[in-house]
Coordinates of C-alpha atoms in Angstrom, one line a residue:
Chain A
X664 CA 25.4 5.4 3.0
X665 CA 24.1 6.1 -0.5
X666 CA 27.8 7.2 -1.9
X667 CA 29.7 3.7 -1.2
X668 CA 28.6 1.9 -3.8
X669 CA 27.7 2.9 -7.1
X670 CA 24.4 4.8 -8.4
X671 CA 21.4 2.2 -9.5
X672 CA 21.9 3.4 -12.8
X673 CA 25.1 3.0 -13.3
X674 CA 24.8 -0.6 -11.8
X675 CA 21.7 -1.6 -13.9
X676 CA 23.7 -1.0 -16.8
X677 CA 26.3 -3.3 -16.1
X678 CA 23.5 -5.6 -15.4
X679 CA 21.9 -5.0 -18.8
X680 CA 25.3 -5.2 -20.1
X681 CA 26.1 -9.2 -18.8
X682 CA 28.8 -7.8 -16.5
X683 CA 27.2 -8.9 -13.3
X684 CA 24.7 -11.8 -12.6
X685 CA 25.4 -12.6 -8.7
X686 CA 23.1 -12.0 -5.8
X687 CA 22.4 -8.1 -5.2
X688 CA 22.4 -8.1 -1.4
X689 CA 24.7 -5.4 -0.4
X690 CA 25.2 -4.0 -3.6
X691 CA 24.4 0.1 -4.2
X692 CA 23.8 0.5 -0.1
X693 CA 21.5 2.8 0.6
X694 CA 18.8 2.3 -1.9
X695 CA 15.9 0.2 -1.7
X696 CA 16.1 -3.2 -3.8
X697 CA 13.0 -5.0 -5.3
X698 CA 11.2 -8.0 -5.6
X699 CA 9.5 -8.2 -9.2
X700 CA 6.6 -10.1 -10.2
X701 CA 4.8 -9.5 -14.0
X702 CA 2.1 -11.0 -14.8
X703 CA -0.1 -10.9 -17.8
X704 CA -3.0 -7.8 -17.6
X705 CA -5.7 -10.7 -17.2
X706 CA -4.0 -11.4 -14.0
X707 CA -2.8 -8.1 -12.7
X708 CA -6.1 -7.4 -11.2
X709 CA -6.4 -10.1 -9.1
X710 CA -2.8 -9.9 -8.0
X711 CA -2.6 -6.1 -7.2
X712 CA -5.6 -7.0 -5.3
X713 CA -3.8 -10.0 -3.5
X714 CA -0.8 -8.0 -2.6
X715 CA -3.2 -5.2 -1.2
X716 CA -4.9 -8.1 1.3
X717 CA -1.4 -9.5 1.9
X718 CA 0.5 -5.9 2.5
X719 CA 3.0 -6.7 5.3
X720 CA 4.1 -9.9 2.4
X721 CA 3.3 -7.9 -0.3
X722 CA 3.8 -3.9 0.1
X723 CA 3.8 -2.7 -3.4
X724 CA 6.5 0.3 -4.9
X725 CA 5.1 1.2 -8.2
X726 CA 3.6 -1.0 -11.0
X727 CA 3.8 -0.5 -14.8
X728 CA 1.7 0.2 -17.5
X729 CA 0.9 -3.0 -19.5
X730 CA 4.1 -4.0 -21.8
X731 CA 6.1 -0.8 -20.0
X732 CA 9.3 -2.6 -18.8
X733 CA 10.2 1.1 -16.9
X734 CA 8.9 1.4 -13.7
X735 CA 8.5 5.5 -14.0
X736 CA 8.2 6.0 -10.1
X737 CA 11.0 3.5 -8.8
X738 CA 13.6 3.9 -11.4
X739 CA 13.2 5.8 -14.9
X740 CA 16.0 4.8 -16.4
X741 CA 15.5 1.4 -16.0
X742 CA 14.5 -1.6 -18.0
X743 CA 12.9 -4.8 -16.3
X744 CA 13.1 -7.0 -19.0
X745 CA 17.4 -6.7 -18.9
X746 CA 18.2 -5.3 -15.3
X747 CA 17.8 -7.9 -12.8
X748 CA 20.6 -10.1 -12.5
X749 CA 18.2 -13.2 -13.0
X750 CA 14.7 -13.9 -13.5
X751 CA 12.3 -16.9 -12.8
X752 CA 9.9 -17.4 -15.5
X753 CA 6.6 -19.4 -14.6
X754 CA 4.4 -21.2 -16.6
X755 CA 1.3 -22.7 -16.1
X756 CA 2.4 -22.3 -12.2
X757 CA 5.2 -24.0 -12.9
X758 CA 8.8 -22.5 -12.7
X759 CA 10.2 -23.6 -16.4
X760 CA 13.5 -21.9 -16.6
X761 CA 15.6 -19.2 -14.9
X762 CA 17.5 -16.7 -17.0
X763 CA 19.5 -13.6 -17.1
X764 CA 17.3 -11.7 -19.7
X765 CA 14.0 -12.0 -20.3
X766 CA 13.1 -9.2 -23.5
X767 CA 12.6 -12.2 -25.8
X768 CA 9.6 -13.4 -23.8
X769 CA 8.5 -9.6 -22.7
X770 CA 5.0 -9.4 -24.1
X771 CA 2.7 -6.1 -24.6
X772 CA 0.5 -7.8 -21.6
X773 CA 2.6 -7.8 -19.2
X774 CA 2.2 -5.4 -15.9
X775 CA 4.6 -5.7 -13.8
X776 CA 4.7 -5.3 -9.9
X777 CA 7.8 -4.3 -7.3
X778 CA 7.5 -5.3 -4.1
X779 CA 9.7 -3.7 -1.3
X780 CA 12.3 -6.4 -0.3
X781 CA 13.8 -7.0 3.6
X782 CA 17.6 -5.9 2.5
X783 CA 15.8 -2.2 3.3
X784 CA 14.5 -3.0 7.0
X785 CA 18.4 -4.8 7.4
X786 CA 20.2 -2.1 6.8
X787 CA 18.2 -0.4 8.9
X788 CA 18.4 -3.1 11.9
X789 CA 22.3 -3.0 11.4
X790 CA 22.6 0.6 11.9
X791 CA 20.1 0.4 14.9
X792 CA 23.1 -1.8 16.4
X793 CA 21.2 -5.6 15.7
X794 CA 23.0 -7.8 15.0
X795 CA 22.0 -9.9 11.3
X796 CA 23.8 -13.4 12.4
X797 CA 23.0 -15.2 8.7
X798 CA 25.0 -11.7 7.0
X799 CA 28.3 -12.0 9.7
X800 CA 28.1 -16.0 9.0
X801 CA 27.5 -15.3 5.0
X802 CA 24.9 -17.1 4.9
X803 CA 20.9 -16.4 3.4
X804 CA 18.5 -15.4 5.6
X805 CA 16.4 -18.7 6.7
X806 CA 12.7 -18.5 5.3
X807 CA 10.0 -20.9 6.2
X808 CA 6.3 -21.7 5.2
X809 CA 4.2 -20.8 7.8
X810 CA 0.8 -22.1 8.7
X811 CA -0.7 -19.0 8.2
X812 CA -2.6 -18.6 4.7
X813 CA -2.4 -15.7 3.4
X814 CA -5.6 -13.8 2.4
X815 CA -6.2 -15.6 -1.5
X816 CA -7.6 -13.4 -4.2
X817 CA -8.5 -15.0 -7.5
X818 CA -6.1 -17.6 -8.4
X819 CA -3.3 -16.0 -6.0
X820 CA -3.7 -18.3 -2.8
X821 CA -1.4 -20.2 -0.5
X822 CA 0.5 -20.0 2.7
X823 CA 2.5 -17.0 3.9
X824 CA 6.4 -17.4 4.1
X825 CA 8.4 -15.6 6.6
X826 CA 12.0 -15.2 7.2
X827 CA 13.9 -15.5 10.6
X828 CA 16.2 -13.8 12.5
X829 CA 17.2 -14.4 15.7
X830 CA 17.6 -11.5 17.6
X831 CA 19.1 -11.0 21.6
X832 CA 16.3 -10.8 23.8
X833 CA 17.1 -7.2 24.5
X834 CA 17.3 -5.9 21.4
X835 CA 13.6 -7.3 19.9
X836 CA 12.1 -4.1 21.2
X837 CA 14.3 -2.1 19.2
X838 CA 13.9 -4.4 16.0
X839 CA 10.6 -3.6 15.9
X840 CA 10.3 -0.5 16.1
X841 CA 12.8 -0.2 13.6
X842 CA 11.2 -2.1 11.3
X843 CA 8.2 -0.6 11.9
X844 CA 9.3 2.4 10.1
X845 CA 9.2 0.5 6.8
X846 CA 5.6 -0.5 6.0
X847 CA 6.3 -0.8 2.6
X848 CA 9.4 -3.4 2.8
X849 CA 7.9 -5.8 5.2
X850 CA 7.6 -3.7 8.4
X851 CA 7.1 -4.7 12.0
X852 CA 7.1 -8.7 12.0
X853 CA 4.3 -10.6 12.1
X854 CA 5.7 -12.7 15.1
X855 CA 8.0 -12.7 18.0
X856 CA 8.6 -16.2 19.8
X857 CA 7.4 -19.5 19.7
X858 CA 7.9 -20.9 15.7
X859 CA 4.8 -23.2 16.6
X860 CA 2.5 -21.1 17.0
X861 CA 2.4 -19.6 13.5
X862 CA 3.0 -23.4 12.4
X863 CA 7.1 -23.2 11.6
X864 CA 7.5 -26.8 12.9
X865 CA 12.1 -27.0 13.1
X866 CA 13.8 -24.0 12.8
X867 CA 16.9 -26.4 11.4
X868 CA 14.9 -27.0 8.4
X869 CA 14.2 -23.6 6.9
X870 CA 11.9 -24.4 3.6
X871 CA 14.3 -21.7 1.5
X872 CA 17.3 -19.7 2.9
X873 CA 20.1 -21.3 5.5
X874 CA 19.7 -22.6 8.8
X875 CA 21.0 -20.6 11.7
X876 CA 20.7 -21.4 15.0
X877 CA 18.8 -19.4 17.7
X878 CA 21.5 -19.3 20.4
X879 CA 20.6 -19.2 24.3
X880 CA 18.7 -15.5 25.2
X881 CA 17.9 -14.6 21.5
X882 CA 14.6 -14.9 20.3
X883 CA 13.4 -16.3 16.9
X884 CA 11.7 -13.4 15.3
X885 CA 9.5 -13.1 12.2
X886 CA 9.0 -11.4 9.3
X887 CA 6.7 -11.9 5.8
X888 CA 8.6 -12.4 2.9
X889 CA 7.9 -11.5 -0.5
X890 CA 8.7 -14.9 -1.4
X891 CA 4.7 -15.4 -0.1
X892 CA 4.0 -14.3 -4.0
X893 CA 6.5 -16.7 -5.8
X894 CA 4.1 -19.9 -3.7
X895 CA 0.6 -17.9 -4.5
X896 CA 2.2 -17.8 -8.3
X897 CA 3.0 -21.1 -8.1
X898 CA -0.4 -22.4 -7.4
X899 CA -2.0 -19.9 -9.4
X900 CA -1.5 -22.0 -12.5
X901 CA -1.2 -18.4 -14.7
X902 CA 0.2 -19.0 -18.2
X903 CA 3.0 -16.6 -17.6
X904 CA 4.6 -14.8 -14.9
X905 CA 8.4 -13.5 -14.8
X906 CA 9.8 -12.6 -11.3
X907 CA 13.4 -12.3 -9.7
X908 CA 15.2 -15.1 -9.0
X909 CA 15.5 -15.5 -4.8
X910 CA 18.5 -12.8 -3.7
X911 CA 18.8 -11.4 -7.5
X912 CA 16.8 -8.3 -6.9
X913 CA 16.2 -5.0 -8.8
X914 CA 17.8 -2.0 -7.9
X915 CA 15.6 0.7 -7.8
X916 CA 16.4 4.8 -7.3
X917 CA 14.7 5.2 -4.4
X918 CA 16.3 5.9 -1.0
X919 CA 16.0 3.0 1.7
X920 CA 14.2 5.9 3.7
X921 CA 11.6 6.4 0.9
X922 CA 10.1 3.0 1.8
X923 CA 9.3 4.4 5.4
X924 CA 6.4 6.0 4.6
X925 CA 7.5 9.6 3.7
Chain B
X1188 CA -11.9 5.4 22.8
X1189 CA -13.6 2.4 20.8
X1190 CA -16.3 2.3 23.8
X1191 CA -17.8 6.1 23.6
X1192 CA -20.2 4.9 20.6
X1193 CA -21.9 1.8 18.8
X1194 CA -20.0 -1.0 17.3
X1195 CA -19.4 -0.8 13.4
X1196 CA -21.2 -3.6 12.6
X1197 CA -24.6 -2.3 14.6
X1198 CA -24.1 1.4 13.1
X1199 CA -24.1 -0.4 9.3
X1200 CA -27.3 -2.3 10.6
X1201 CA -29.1 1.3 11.4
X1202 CA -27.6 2.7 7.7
X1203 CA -28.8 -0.5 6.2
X1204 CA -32.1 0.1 7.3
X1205 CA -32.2 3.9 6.4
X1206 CA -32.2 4.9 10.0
X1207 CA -28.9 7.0 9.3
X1208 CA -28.5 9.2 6.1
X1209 CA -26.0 11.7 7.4
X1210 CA -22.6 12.4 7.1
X1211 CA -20.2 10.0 9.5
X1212 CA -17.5 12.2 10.8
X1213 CA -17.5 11.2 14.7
X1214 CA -19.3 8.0 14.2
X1215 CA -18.3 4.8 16.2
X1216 CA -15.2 6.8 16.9
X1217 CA -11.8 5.1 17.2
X1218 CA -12.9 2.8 14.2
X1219 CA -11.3 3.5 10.7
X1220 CA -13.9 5.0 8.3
X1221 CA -13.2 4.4 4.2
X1222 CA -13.4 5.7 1.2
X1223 CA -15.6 4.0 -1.4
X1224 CA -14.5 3.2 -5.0
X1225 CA -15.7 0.8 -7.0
X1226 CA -15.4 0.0 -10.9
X1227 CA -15.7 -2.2 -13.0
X1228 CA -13.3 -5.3 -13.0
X1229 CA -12.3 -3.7 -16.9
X1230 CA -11.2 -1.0 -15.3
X1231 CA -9.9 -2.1 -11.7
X1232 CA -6.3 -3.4 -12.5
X1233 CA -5.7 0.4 -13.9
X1234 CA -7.5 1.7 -10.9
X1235 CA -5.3 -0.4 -8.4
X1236 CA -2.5 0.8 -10.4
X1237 CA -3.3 4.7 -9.9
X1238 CA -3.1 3.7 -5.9
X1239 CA -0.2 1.9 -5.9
X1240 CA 1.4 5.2 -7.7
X1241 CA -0.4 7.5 -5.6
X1242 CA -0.5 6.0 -2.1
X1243 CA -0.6 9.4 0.0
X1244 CA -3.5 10.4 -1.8
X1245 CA -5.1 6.9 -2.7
X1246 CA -4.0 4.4 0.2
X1247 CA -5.3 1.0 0.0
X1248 CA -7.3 -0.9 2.5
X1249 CA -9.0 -3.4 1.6
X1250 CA -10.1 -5.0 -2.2
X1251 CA -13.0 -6.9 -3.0
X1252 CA -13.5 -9.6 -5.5
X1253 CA -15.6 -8.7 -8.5
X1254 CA -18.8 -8.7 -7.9
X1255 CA -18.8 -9.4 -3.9
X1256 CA -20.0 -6.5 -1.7
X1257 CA -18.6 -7.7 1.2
X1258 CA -14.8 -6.4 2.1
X1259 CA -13.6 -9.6 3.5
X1260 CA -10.9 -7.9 5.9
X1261 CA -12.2 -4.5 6.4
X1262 CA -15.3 -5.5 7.4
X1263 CA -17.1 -9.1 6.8
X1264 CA -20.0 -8.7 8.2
X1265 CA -20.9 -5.6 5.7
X1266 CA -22.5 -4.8 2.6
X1267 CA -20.9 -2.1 0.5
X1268 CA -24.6 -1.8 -1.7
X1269 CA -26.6 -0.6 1.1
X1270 CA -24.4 0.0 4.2
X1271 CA -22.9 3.9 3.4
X1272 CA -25.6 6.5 3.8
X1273 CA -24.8 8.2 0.7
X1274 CA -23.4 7.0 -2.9
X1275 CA -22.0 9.1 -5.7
X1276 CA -22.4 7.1 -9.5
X1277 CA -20.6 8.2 -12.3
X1278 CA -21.4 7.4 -15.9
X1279 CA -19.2 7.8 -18.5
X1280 CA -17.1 9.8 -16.4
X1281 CA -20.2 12.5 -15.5
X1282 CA -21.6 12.7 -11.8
X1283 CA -25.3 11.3 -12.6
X1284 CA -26.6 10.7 -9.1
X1285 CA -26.4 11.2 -5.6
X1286 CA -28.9 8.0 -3.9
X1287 CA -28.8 5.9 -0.4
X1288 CA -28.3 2.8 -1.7
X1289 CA -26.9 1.2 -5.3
X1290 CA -28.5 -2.3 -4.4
X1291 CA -30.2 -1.9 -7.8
X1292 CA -27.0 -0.9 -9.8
X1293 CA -24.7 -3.2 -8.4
X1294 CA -23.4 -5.5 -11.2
X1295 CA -21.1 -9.1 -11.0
X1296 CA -18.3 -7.3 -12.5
X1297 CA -17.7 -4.1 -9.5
X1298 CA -14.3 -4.6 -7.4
X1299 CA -14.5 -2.5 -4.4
X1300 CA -11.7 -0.2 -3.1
X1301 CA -11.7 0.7 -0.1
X1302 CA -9.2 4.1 0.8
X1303 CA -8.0 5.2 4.2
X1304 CA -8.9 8.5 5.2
X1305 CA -8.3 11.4 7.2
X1306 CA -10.6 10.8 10.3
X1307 CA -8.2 8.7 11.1
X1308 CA -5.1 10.7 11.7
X1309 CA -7.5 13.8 12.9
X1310 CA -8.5 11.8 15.8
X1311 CA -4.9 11.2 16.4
X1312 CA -3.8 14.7 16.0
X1313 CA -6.8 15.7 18.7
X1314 CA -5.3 13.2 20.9
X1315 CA -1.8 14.6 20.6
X1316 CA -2.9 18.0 21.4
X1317 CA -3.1 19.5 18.3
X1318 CA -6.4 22.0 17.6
X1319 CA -8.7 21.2 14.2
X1320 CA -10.2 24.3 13.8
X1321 CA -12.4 23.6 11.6
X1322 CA -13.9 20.8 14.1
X1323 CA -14.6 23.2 16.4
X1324 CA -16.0 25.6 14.4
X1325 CA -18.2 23.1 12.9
X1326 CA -17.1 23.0 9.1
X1327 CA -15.7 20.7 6.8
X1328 CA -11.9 21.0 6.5
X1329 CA -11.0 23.0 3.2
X1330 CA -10.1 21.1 -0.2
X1331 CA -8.0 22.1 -2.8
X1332 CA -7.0 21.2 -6.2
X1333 CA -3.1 21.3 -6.4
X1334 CA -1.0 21.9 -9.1
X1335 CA 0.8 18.8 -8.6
X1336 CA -0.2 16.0 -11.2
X1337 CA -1.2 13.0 -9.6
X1338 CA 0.7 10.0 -11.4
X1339 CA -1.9 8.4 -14.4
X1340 CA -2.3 5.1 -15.0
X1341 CA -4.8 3.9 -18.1
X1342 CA -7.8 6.1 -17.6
X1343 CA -6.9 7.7 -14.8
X1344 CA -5.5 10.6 -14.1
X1345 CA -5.8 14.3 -13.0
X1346 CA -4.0 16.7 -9.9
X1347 CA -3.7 15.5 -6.3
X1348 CA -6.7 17.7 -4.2
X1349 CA -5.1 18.1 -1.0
X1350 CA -6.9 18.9 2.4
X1351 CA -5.5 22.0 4.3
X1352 CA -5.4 22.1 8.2
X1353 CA -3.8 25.5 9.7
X1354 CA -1.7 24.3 12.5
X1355 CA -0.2 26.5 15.5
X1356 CA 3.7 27.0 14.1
X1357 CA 4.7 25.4 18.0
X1358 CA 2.8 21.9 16.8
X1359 CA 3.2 22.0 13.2
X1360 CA 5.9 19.2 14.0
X1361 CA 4.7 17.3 15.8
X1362 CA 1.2 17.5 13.3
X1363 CA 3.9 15.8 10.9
X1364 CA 4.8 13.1 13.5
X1365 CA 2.1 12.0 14.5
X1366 CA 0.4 12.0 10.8
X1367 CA 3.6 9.6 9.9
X1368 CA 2.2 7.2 11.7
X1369 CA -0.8 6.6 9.3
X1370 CA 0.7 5.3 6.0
X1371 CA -2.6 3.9 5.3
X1372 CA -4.5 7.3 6.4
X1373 CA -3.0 9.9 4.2
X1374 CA 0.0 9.7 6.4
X1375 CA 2.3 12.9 6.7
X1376 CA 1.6 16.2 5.0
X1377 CA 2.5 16.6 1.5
X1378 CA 3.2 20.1 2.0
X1379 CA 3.9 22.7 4.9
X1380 CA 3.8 26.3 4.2
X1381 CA 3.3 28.3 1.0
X1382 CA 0.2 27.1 -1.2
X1383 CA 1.2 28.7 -4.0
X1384 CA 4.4 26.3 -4.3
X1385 CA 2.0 23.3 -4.7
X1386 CA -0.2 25.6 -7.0
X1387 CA -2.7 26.4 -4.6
X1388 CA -4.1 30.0 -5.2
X1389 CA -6.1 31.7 -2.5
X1390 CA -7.0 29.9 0.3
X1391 CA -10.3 31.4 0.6
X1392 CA -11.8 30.0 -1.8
X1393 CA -11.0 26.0 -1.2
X1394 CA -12.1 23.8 -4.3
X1395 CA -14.4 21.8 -1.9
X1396 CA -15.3 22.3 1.6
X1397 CA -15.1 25.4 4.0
X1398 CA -12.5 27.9 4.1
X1399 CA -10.9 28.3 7.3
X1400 CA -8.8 30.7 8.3
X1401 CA -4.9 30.5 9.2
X1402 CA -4.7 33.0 11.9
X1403 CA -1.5 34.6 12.9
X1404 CA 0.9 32.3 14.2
X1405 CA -0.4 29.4 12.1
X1406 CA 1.1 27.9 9.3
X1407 CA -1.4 25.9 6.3
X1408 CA -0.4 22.5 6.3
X1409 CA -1.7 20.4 3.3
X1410 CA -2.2 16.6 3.2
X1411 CA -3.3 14.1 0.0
X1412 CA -7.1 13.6 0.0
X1413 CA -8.8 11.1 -1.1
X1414 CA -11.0 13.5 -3.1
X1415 CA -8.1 12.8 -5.8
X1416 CA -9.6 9.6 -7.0
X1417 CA -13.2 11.2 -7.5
X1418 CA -11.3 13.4 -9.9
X1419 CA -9.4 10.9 -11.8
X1420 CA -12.7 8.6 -11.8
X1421 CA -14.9 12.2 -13.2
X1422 CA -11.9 12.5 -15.9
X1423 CA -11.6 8.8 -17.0
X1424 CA -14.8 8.5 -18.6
X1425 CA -15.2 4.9 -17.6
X1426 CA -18.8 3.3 -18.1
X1427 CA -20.2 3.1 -13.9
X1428 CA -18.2 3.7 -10.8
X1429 CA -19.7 4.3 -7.5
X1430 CA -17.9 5.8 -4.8
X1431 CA -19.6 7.7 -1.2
X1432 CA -20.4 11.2 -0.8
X1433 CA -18.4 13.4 0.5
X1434 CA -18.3 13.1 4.3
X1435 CA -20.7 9.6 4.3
X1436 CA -18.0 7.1 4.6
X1437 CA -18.2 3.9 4.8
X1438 CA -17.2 2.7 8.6
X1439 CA -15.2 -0.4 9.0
X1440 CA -14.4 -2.7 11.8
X1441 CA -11.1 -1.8 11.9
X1442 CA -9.2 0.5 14.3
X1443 CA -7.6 3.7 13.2
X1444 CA -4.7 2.0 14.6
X1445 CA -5.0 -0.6 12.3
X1446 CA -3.8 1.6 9.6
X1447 CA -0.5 2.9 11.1
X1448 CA 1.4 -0.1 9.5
X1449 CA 0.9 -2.1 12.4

C-alpha cells in the first residue's frame, strides 16, 4: 500500500510549499495520518494527562519538546507549524481563525501533541472486506456528541464525540477485531447498537460529519474521535491552542501498522 | 482467575494498615498491578512526555491531578501515600530512602503516574502455556541495561532496561502473540535473540534481578521494563520523586485484561 501514493515527505513539502490545502483522507495510503493539538507548556500537563484518561479518544503518537515544531519520533523531517494543510487556532476556548500556516503565531511555549486518527483503523476495515458507506458515497464520516463525558483533567473537560459507521450485521465481529489491532488510532469501538444508550439521540443529525443512513441488517457502530479534544479545548478557555482543521490531517512517517501496537 | 484471592480494594486496606510489607507478585491475581511515579507538577508535562515517546517501556495507565493521591480510574477507592508496601524517594536525582509510607512527604504539587507492568502479560503467558522459569524457581526475572537509548524529553533521559525471559524456541511465538496483546503491559518483546545486538553483555550478570539461565533449546527474549523510568528519574536530578520498590507494586482495580486495549 505504502508505494501508491507519494512518501510523507515528499507530500509535506508541497504542503509547506502552498501546493496543496485540501482534505488529506486518502492521501500517501499506507501511513498513519494525525490529529494535532499544541498547547502552551502551562497546559501540556494537564492535557497529556487528559489524553492519558481519555486513551481510546485520545491515543497519543509522540509529543514535542516545547517550541520544537518536529515531532522526532513520527516524522523528522517535518515541520508542524507549515505542514498540515490547515490549522484551527483557539483562543481563549474560542476558535478565532483557521489558516494554512501557522509559524507567525508558533511561540517557544508551545508542545505540541499527535493523536492517532480513524483514516488508520479504515484502511484497515477496507482491506478486512467492510464496507466504509460515507467513503463509496464521498461523503465525511458522521460524528456525534455523545452523552458520555469524557474523564476531565484540569481545564480539559467535556463530552466524548464518536463517529459512526454502519456496518452489516455480519461483518461487526470482524470490525472489531480489526480495529482492535489499533489501540493507538481509536481501537475497538466504544459501542455497538442502540445510539441511545450512549445518548446519540438522531442518527440523521450528526453534530459534525454527513449523515448516512443505517440501512435494514447493518448496525450503527461506534467509535471515539479525536474530535473529543477540539470540545475539551473549546471549553478549556486556554489562551492559545493550534490544532488541524477537521479532515486536514498531518502526515506522519509512520506505517499504518506501527499504530497497532508493535 | 479474579476469585483465587482478596479484592484490591481489601488488599490496599491490609497495606494501609501495615499488615503487608512484602513484595506483590501473585497478589489478588487477575488484577493489573502498577508502577508508581510521581513528580512534581514542574516536572510532570516532561515526565508524561518521556511515556508518550517511550510507551513499551513506560506505558500509561492512569494520571492523577496534582496533589490528589487518589488515581480516579485505576483505582478510586485508593491512596497512593500509604497504599504500596514499599516507596523509593529520590532527591535531586539520588536514591535517599527506601520507607512504607510517604504520607509525610507528599506535597500539593505531585502528579502520579501510574505504568503497566509485566505481571500482567506473565500471567497471560502462564495461561497460554508458556514456562517462567524464573517463577518456578523462585527468583526475580533478570534486568538489564540495554544499549538502546530510551528517547529524552527535558530531564529525562537514559537507556531502556529490558527484562529477559528464556523461552522454549517451539513457544517463543506464540510468547510474542500473546505479549501483543498488552499495549498497556509492556506489550510484545523488544527483542528476540542475541543480547549483544541490543547491547546486552553477559547474561549472567543481569543489572537487576536474578540471572536465569537459557538452557539449550531456549532462546532469551527481552521485553521494555519499567525499571527505565527509575533510571531516567536517578539521571534527571529533579528535586522529589517517589516511585515503589522494586517488586511492591501498587495493585489496582483493574483487570489485566483491562490493559490489552480493550
Amino acid at each position: 500500500m505504502s508505494s501508491s501514493g507519494p512518501e510523507p515527505s515528499v507530500f509535506r513539502q508541497r504542503v509547506r510549499r502552498g501546493q496543496f490545502s485540501g482534505p488529506t483522507g486518502g492521501v500517501c495510503p499506507g501511513y498513519a495520518q494525525a490529529n494535532l493539538v499544541a498547547v502552551p507548556r502551562e497546559h501540556s500537563s494537564d492535557f497529556l494527562t487528559f489524553c492519558a484518561r481519555n486513551p481510546r479518544a485520545c491515543p497519543v503518537i509522540d509529543v514535542t519538546d516545547p517550541g520544537d515544531p518536529t515531532p522526532s519520533w513520527a516524522a523528522p523531517s517535518a515541520d508542524l507549524r507549515t505542514d498540515l494543510p490547515s490549522y484551527r487556532v483557539y483562543r481563549g476556548g474560542r476558535l478565532a481563525e483557521e489558516r494554512e500556516s501557522v509559524e507567525s503565531l508558533w511561540r517557544p511555549d508551545l508542545v505540541s501533541v499527535l493523536l492517532g486518527c480513524s483514516f488508520t483503523f479504515e484502511r484497515a476495515l477496507a482491506a478486512a472486506g467492510v464496507p466504509l458507506r460515507h467513503l463509496q458515497l464521498g461523503l465525511t464520516v458522521p460524528m456525534y456528541v455523545t452523552g458520555l463525558a469524557a474523564r476531565p483533567a484540569g481545564p480539559f473537560s467535556g463530552p466524548v464525540v464518536a463517529t459512526m459507521r454502519s456496518i452489516p450485521e455480519p461483518l461487526v465481529s470482524r470490525a472489531v477485531v480489526v480495529t482492535s489491532r489499533f489501540p493507538r488510532a481509536h481501537g475497538a469501538p466504544i459501542h455497538i447498537g442502540d445510539p441511545a444508550s450512549i445518548g446519540v439521540g438522531s442518527l440523521e443529525a450528526p453534530d459534525f460529519g454527513d449523515p448516512v443512513p443505517v440501512k435494514p441488517g447493518e448496525v450503527p457502530v461506534f467509535w471515539a474521535c479525536g474530535v473529543t479534544t477540539q470540545m475539551a479545548l473549546a471549553q478549556s478557555g486556554v489562551d492559545l491552542a493550534i490544532t488541524h482543521s477537521p479532515g486536514h490531517l498531518f502526515v506522519t512517517d509512520l506505517l499504518d501498522e506501527e499504530l497497532s501496537g508493535v
